[in-house]
Short mmCIF file of C-alpha atoms in Angstrom, two decimals:
data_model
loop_
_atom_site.label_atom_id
_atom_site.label_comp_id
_atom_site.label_asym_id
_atom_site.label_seq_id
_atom_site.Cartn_x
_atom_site.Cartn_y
_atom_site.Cartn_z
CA UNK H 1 103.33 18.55 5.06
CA UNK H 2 100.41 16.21 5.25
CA UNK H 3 100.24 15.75 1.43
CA UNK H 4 103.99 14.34 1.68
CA UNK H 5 102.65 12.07 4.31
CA UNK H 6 100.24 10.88 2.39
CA UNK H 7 101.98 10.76 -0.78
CA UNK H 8 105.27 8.40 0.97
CA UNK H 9 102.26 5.78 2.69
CA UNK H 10 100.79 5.27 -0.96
CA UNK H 11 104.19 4.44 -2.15
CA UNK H 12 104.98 2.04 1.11
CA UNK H 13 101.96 0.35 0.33
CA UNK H 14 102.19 -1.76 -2.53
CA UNK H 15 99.96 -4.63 -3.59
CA UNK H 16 101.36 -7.13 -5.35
CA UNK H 17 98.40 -9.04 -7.19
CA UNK H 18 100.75 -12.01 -8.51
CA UNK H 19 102.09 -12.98 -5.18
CA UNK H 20 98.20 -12.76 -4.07
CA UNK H 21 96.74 -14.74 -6.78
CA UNK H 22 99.55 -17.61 -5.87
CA UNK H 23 98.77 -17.81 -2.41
CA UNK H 24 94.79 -17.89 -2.90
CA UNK H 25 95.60 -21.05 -5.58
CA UNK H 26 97.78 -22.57 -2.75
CA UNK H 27 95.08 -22.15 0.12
CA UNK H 28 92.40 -23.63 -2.32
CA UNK H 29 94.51 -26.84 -3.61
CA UNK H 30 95.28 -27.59 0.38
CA UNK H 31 91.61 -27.39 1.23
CA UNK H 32 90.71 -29.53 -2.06
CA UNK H 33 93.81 -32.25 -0.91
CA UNK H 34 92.73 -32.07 2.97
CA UNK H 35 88.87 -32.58 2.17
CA UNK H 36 89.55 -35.34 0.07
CA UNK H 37 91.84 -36.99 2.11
CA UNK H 38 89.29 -36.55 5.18
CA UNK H 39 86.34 -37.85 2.64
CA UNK H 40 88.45 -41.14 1.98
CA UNK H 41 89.60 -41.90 5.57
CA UNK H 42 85.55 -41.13 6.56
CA UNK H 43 84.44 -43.99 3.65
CA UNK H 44 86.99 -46.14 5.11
CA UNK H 45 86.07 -45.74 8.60
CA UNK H 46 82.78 -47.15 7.57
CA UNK H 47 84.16 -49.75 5.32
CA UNK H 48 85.70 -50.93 8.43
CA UNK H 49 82.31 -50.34 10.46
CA UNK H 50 85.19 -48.95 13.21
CA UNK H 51 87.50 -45.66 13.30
CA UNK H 52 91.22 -45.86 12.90
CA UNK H 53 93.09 -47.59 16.09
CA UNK H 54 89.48 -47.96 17.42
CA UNK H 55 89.07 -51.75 18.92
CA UNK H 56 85.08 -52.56 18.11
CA UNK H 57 83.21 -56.65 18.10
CA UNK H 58 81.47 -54.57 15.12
CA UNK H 59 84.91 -54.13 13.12
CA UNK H 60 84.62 -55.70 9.53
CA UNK H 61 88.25 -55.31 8.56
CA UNK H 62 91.21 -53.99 9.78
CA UNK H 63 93.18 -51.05 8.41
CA UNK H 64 96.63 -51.88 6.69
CA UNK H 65 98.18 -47.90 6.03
CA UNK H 66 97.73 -46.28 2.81
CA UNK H 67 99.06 -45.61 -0.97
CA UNK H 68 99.69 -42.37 -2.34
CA UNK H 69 98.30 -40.98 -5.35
CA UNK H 70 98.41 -37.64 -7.44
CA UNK H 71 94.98 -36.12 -8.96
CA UNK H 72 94.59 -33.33 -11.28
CA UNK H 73 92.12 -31.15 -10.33
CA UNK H 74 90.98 -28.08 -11.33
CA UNK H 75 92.74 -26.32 -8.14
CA UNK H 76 96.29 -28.09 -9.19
CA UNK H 77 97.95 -31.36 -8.13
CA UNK H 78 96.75 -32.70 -4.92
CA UNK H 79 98.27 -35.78 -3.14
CA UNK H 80 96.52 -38.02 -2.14
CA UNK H 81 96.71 -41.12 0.80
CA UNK H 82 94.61 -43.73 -0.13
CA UNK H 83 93.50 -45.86 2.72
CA UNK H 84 94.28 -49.51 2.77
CA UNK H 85 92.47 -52.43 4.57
CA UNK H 86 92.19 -55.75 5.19
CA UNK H 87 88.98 -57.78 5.46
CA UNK H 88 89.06 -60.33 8.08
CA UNK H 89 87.89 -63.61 8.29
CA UNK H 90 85.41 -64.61 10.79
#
């Protein structure tokens, strides 16, 4: 009776490499596309010498939203959202 047992849990348990594989690429491409996106908000936070929605006498420009953009990377297509700004005149 315990061999049955054992025998029906290896046939519940099934492993389906595929469906693994996929969802490995998709975690990787989201970290790529979420790094990225934090790398160019962090280069325009210092382009701006202020944080988004942050009021600062030290702010160089002011933020104006942001374009999208698609890159091919190794992990797939990421989107990106290119961060717009305006400088201001002092």
């Amino acid at each position: 009776m315990r061999k049955d047992y054992t025998k029906k849990l290896s046939n519940v348990i099934e492993i389906n490499e595929t469906e693994i594989q996929n969802h490995l690429e998709e975690l990787v491409r989201g970290t790529v596309e979420k790094t990225i996106n934090s790398m160019l908000d962090a280069e325009a936070d210092a382009l701006c010498n202020a944080s988004r929605y942050e009021r600062s006498e030290a702010r160089k420009d002011t933020r104006a939203g942001h374009y999208k953009r698609d890159l091919q990377t190794k992990a797939g297509q990421v989107k990106l959202k290119v961060p717009r700004h305006n400088v201001c005149s002092q």
